[in-house]
Amino acid sequence: MEPYSKTNNIIKNSINNLNLPKNVKIFDTTLRDGEQTPGVSLTPDEKVEIAINLNNIGVDIIEAGFPISSHGEQEAIKKITSLNMNAEICGLARAVKKDIDVAIDCGVDSIHTFIATSPLHREYKLKMSKEEIINRAVDAIEYIKEHGLKVEFSAEDATRTEIDYLIEVYKNAEDAGADRINVPDTVGVMIPRAMTYLISQLKKEISIPISVHCHNDFGLAVANSLGAVEGGAQQVHCTVNGLGERAGNAALEEVVMSLMMIYGIDTNINTEKLTEISNLVSKLTGINTQPNKAVVGENSFAHESGIHAHGVLAHALTYEPIPPEIVGQKRKIILGKHTGAHAIQSKLKELGLEVGKNVSEEQFKEIVNRIKDIGDKGKMITDADVIAIVEDITKRT
Ligand code: KIV
Ligand code: ZN
């Protein structure tokens, strides 16, 4: 299917002047920021199972954890690195030697090192000057490079940092040998337009790839990640189901499908496995996705209204902007009070019953009314309910 940016004039015209990347790398942090979801703690074996699945769906970089945080975390990361996956395995480390040493000992391919740069963090958390922060970042990057590993450098709370200072920090990181920089919107205060602006400003000064890490405090993590791509970001941090600190991070499945189907930007993700990995992560973390969750939610491809069901049965694209199969989902026609005759006819067909053959027109009218009566009482109508209604009516008449 052609991306909407090719077939929809409004989208096409709105992104006409942008220099969009052809591909975006997916840096998955389900096993690090995602595991920071309150109440979530994965065993080493569960982390390994998720890592194997992330690798199988084609994630480019897996942030396997924060090695310094516990022995269990180190055990999990060591197990993951021993599997020699295609994905780059990354470990998080503060810009301090002891964190970096523990990460190196876990056998990771790359280290994501970070230090906060915003005035709030400088004054109240780190109690460090602007210059001390730059020196600390440079030392950490140089130390990791001396050990022959790739470095991704993050200025924590970048989006609440003075832009001139932020540029200086990132330029120093590049000069010290960082392989890519990441721009965290640590407390999710950005808007998409501001993210486009920030990344395009950074691109004028920085030659290494730029990544973003957006939190969802205002529900804008995915939109802000896309805004960053519009500004030229080549990598996006995501988590399966949008897990993460507080309101979470940008949801992998939403970022990937928007890039692919709206912008026509490729990722390496096998989208048909998105629902499967979403279900696995829900099961292992104990955090269920809401039914109306985009892309992987139970209701994402369910139609109840008669008008919608009729439309979708005539041509799927009328009410399905994404073909369900390409994300590993199936269309569901839900019977309830909003259901129309077309949907009920199609349900009967599914159950091997044809109006005019096994069911008369009169009986069909009664079946429709009975289904709507149940729906009016706020109940869901199952296949068993439909069969019982049909049997009752056809036996009587
Ligand atoms: O949100 C954040 O700033 C982080 C950093 C560790 C990059 O998760
Ligand atoms: Zn984060």
XYZ file of C-alpha atoms and ligand atoms in Angstrom:
406
model
C 0.000 0.000 0.000
C 1.314 3.462 -0.923
C 2.093 5.749 2.053
C -0.460 8.474 2.759
C 2.205 11.090 1.951
C 1.948 9.927 -1.688
C -1.812 9.567 -1.976
C -3.115 12.298 0.328
C -2.565 15.822 -0.970
C -2.890 17.488 2.398
C -0.083 15.396 3.904
C 1.963 15.556 0.711
C 1.846 19.359 0.564
C 2.520 19.741 4.285
C 5.800 17.809 4.178
C 6.888 18.866 0.714
C 9.765 21.084 1.820
C 11.184 18.707 4.403
C 14.392 16.784 3.970
C 13.133 13.515 5.407
C 15.480 10.572 5.977
C 14.811 7.460 3.865
C 15.304 5.125 6.846
C 14.956 5.519 10.578
C 16.708 3.252 13.057
C 14.713 1.882 15.945
C 16.473 1.961 19.301
C 14.287 -0.062 21.638
C 14.437 0.704 25.347
C 11.660 -1.618 26.585
C 14.211 -3.484 28.692
C 15.594 -0.285 30.254
C 13.221 2.711 30.328
C 10.272 0.320 29.802
C 11.317 -1.696 32.818
C 11.296 1.549 34.824
C 7.483 1.459 34.542
C 6.245 1.521 38.149
C 5.551 -2.027 39.307
C 7.495 -3.739 36.524
C 10.466 -5.968 37.290
C 11.510 -8.633 34.810
C 13.561 -11.719 35.652
C 16.739 -12.309 33.619
C 14.977 -15.052 31.625
C 12.027 -12.776 30.859
C 14.426 -10.071 29.679
C 16.163 -12.600 27.442
C 12.816 -13.712 25.970
C 11.857 -10.133 25.161
C 15.319 -9.401 23.710
C 15.077 -12.447 21.412
C 11.703 -11.216 20.161
C 12.934 -7.641 19.703
C 15.816 -8.994 17.656
C 13.414 -11.156 15.630
C 11.163 -8.233 14.728
C 14.200 -6.325 13.424
C 14.980 -3.740 16.114
C 18.346 -2.125 15.258
C 19.531 -1.432 18.804
C 18.327 -3.069 22.014
C 19.015 -1.146 25.202
C 19.205 -4.264 27.354
C 19.287 -2.487 30.696
C 21.148 -0.315 33.182
C 23.982 -2.645 34.249
C 25.027 -0.790 37.433
C 21.488 -1.028 38.848
C 21.656 -4.652 40.141
C 23.330 -8.051 39.894
C 20.180 -9.493 38.303
C 20.383 -6.774 35.654
C 24.017 -7.691 34.918
C 23.114 -11.389 34.707
C 20.306 -10.608 32.216
C 22.501 -8.385 30.045
C 25.318 -10.946 30.023
C 22.856 -13.636 28.888
C 21.601 -11.338 26.124
C 25.069 -10.388 24.867
C 26.122 -14.060 24.851
C 23.441 -14.786 22.215
C 25.270 -12.801 19.499
C 22.126 -11.305 18.033
C 21.949 -9.199 14.878
C 20.789 -6.217 16.901
C 23.374 -3.995 18.576
C 23.173 -4.589 22.328
C 23.525 -1.424 24.345
C 23.835 -0.747 28.079
C 23.020 2.493 29.892
C 25.668 4.179 32.056
C 25.877 7.515 33.830
C 28.935 9.474 32.741
C 30.992 7.849 35.480
C 33.740 5.225 35.215
C 32.211 2.674 37.587
C 28.950 2.528 35.545
C 30.912 2.257 32.313
C 33.187 -0.497 33.676
C 30.212 -2.612 34.747
C 28.569 -2.135 31.328
C 31.782 -3.142 29.530
C 31.997 -6.231 31.734
C 28.522 -7.284 30.503
C 29.872 -7.572 26.951
C 27.678 -4.905 25.337
C 28.380 -3.579 21.820
C 27.683 0.013 22.766
C 27.159 2.228 25.783
C 24.491 4.882 26.074
C 26.040 7.371 28.462
C 24.234 10.394 29.816
C 24.494 13.435 32.017
C 21.843 16.077 32.683
C 22.333 19.551 31.230
C 19.251 21.628 32.153
C 19.478 24.425 34.751
C 17.131 22.510 37.076
C 19.264 19.394 37.026
C 22.537 21.351 37.164
C 21.453 23.281 40.243
C 19.338 20.815 42.254
C 20.555 17.374 41.245
C 24.144 17.496 40.045
C 25.305 20.739 41.694
C 27.766 21.095 38.845
C 28.706 24.003 36.587
C 28.135 23.988 32.832
C 31.843 23.443 32.263
C 32.118 20.569 34.750
C 29.236 18.807 32.975
C 30.924 19.098 29.584
C 34.202 17.797 31.033
C 32.426 14.849 32.640
C 30.679 13.978 29.366
C 33.905 14.236 27.361
C 35.824 12.066 29.854
C 33.120 9.381 29.753
C 32.961 9.303 25.952
C 36.751 9.161 25.616
C 36.935 6.399 28.228
C 34.350 4.270 26.373
C 36.095 4.844 23.038
C 39.419 3.742 24.595
C 37.701 0.399 25.210
C 36.664 0.141 21.572
C 32.881 0.374 22.077
C 30.321 2.511 20.275
C 28.969 5.492 22.241
C 25.578 7.110 22.182
C 25.583 10.292 24.258
C 22.470 11.847 25.840
C 22.136 15.257 27.447
C 19.417 14.353 29.947
C 16.591 16.924 30.053
C 17.956 18.323 26.778
C 14.668 19.985 25.905
C 14.757 22.202 29.022
C 18.385 23.207 28.429
C 19.503 26.577 27.000
C 19.887 25.846 23.267
C 23.339 27.464 22.880
C 24.694 25.446 25.789
C 23.031 22.286 24.498
C 24.712 22.722 21.111
C 28.060 23.260 22.886
C 27.565 20.051 24.904
C 26.750 17.992 21.814
C 29.616 19.494 19.785
C 32.015 18.508 22.559
C 30.491 15.013 22.588
C 31.053 14.680 18.846
C 34.645 15.923 19.138
C 35.284 13.446 21.962
C 34.332 10.585 19.611
C 30.610 9.904 20.230
C 29.098 7.826 17.411
C 25.650 9.365 17.744
C 23.873 11.823 20.004
C 20.468 11.349 21.547
C 18.110 14.177 22.502
C 15.908 13.202 25.460
C 12.650 15.028 26.086
C 12.978 13.692 29.625
C 9.707 15.048 31.023
C 7.786 15.210 27.757
C 7.367 18.987 27.511
C 7.964 19.360 23.789
C 5.492 19.910 20.981
C 6.145 18.422 17.507
C 6.960 21.790 15.909
C 9.513 22.578 18.635
C 11.123 19.172 18.201
C 11.452 19.767 14.447
C 13.065 23.123 15.185
C 15.467 21.766 17.814
C 16.674 18.851 15.685
C 17.096 21.014 12.597
C 19.186 23.489 14.642
C 21.360 20.654 15.956
C 21.785 19.237 12.449
C 23.439 22.471 11.352
C 26.167 21.937 13.966
C 26.518 18.167 14.330
C 27.581 15.645 11.679
C 26.985 12.340 13.529
C 23.489 10.763 13.525
C 20.894 12.337 15.813
C 18.415 10.283 17.849
C 15.433 11.284 20.016
C 13.953 9.898 23.225
C 10.482 11.292 23.928
C 8.451 10.838 27.091
C 4.678 10.865 27.052
C 3.700 13.165 29.933
C 1.359 15.174 27.677
C 0.530 12.223 25.425
C 2.809 13.633 22.715
C 5.722 11.188 22.704
C 4.938 9.657 19.315
C 4.006 13.005 17.725
C 7.202 14.579 19.079
C 9.314 11.688 17.783
C 7.771 12.213 14.340
C 8.417 15.956 14.693
C 12.065 15.111 15.371
C 12.214 12.949 12.233
C 10.759 15.890 10.285
C 13.743 17.877 11.584
C 16.159 15.194 10.389
C 16.513 12.704 13.288
C 17.725 9.352 11.984
C 16.971 7.254 15.058
C 14.036 7.051 17.475
C 13.967 5.564 20.968
C 10.817 3.502 21.508
C 9.313 0.970 23.860
C 6.810 -1.773 23.100
C 3.322 -0.602 24.178
C 4.850 2.764 25.138
C 6.022 1.517 28.541
C 8.430 3.640 30.562
C 8.860 6.072 33.442
C 5.602 7.847 34.459
C 3.406 8.111 31.336
C 5.964 6.152 29.343
C 7.915 6.579 26.120
C 7.038 6.699 22.427
C 5.292 3.421 21.516
C 7.354 1.407 19.039
C 4.343 0.081 17.136
C 2.885 3.576 16.655
C 6.178 5.174 15.589
C 6.973 2.386 13.131
C 3.521 2.335 11.521
C 3.341 6.140 11.257
C 6.777 6.346 9.663
C 5.944 3.600 7.221
C 2.324 4.261 6.331
C 2.126 8.029 6.614
C 5.584 9.299 5.697
C 6.809 6.345 3.609
C 9.979 6.118 5.741
C 11.433 2.628 6.132
C 12.464 0.891 9.324
C 13.821 -2.638 9.632
C 10.797 -3.794 11.624
C 8.739 -6.801 10.535
C 5.378 -5.191 11.245
C 3.435 -8.463 11.088
C 4.925 -9.387 14.464
C 3.935 -6.167 16.246
C 0.805 -7.545 17.913
C 2.584 -10.709 18.999
C 5.405 -8.811 20.713
C 2.902 -6.398 22.263
C 1.039 -9.349 23.802
C 4.275 -10.923 25.031
C 5.399 -7.708 26.721
C 1.934 -7.280 28.312
C 2.059 -10.831 29.627
C 5.576 -10.602 31.067
C 5.285 -7.098 32.541
C 1.712 -7.519 33.776
C 0.817 -4.174 32.156
C -2.143 -4.651 29.823
C -2.677 -2.289 26.930
C -5.994 -0.464 26.842
C -8.452 -1.900 24.259
C -8.341 1.279 22.160
C -4.516 1.346 22.034
C -3.450 2.293 18.498
C -2.148 -0.478 16.229
C -2.011 -3.371 18.735
C -5.093 -2.771 20.922
C -7.932 -5.285 20.954
C -10.306 -2.728 19.411
C -7.920 -1.227 16.835
C -9.640 -3.135 14.046
C -13.059 -3.714 15.623
C -16.149 -2.092 14.107
C -19.465 -1.850 15.882
C -21.397 0.956 14.237
C -23.661 -0.250 11.429
C -22.371 2.492 9.134
C -18.741 1.535 9.750
C -19.294 -2.201 9.489
C -21.218 -1.729 6.218
C -18.433 0.480 4.855
C -15.619 -1.810 5.850
C -17.372 -4.877 4.453
C -17.793 -3.054 1.128
C -14.191 -1.714 1.049
C -11.776 -2.161 3.952
C -10.091 1.225 3.509
C -13.328 3.095 4.247
C -12.717 2.693 7.973
C -9.345 0.937 8.227
C -6.347 3.164 7.570
C -4.019 0.214 8.171
C -4.724 -3.285 6.784
C -4.986 -5.366 9.991
C -2.889 -8.276 8.649
C 0.214 -6.111 8.283
C 0.379 -5.616 12.043
C -0.667 -9.190 12.868
C -4.291 -8.300 13.672
C -7.686 -9.399 12.347
C -10.765 -7.333 11.591
C -13.573 -7.824 14.108
C -17.193 -6.931 13.494
C -18.745 -6.426 16.914
C -22.457 -6.934 17.362
C -24.126 -4.480 19.701
C -26.732 -1.726 19.784
C -25.014 0.196 16.968
C -24.891 -2.805 14.665
C -26.631 -2.664 11.296
C -28.228 -5.383 9.155
C -25.120 -5.769 6.941
C -22.898 -6.735 9.841
C -25.458 -9.208 11.158
C -25.897 -10.730 7.718
C -22.133 -11.125 7.449
C -21.975 -12.709 10.935
C -24.708 -15.195 9.946
C -22.735 -16.044 6.806
C -19.674 -16.676 8.956
C -21.809 -19.099 10.988
C -22.976 -20.870 7.800
C -26.416 -19.245 7.607
C -27.773 -17.379 4.616
C -30.698 -14.969 4.569
C -33.239 -16.184 2.003
C -31.962 -19.766 2.404
C -31.681 -20.962 6.021
C -33.235 -17.795 7.443
C -36.240 -15.984 5.962
C -36.386 -12.188 5.527
C -38.996 -12.008 8.314
C -36.865 -14.098 10.671
C -33.835 -11.986 9.813
C -35.681 -8.798 10.859
C -36.476 -10.407 14.197
C -32.870 -11.535 14.665
C -31.679 -7.948 14.067
C -34.179 -6.596 16.617
C -33.242 -9.192 19.250
C -29.518 -8.423 18.812
C -30.141 -4.688 19.164
C -32.299 -5.280 22.273
C -29.404 -7.116 23.935
C -27.002 -4.350 22.825
C -29.328 -1.738 24.338
C -28.870 -3.416 27.706
C -25.119 -2.677 27.390
C -24.183 -6.288 26.682
C -21.719 -7.674 24.126
C -23.199 -10.258 21.745
C -21.156 -13.383 21.280
C -21.398 -15.982 18.499
C -23.129 -18.295 20.978
C -25.769 -15.586 21.607
C -26.381 -15.231 17.863
C -26.745 -18.987 17.409
C -29.186 -19.187 20.335
C -31.285 -16.339 18.927
C -31.351 -17.883 15.446
C -32.328 -21.304 16.818
C -35.057 -19.811 18.954
C -36.573 -17.821 16.094
C -36.232 -20.458 13.372
C -37.711 -23.170 15.605
C -40.687 -21.005 16.500
C -41.533 -19.759 13.016
O 14.390 10.187 29.796
C 15.625 10.293 29.854
O 16.206 11.382 29.876
C 16.399 9.059 29.922
C 17.879 9.186 29.846
C 18.577 8.108 30.567
C 18.314 9.286 28.428
O 15.825 7.987 29.943
Zn 13.690 8.171 29.509
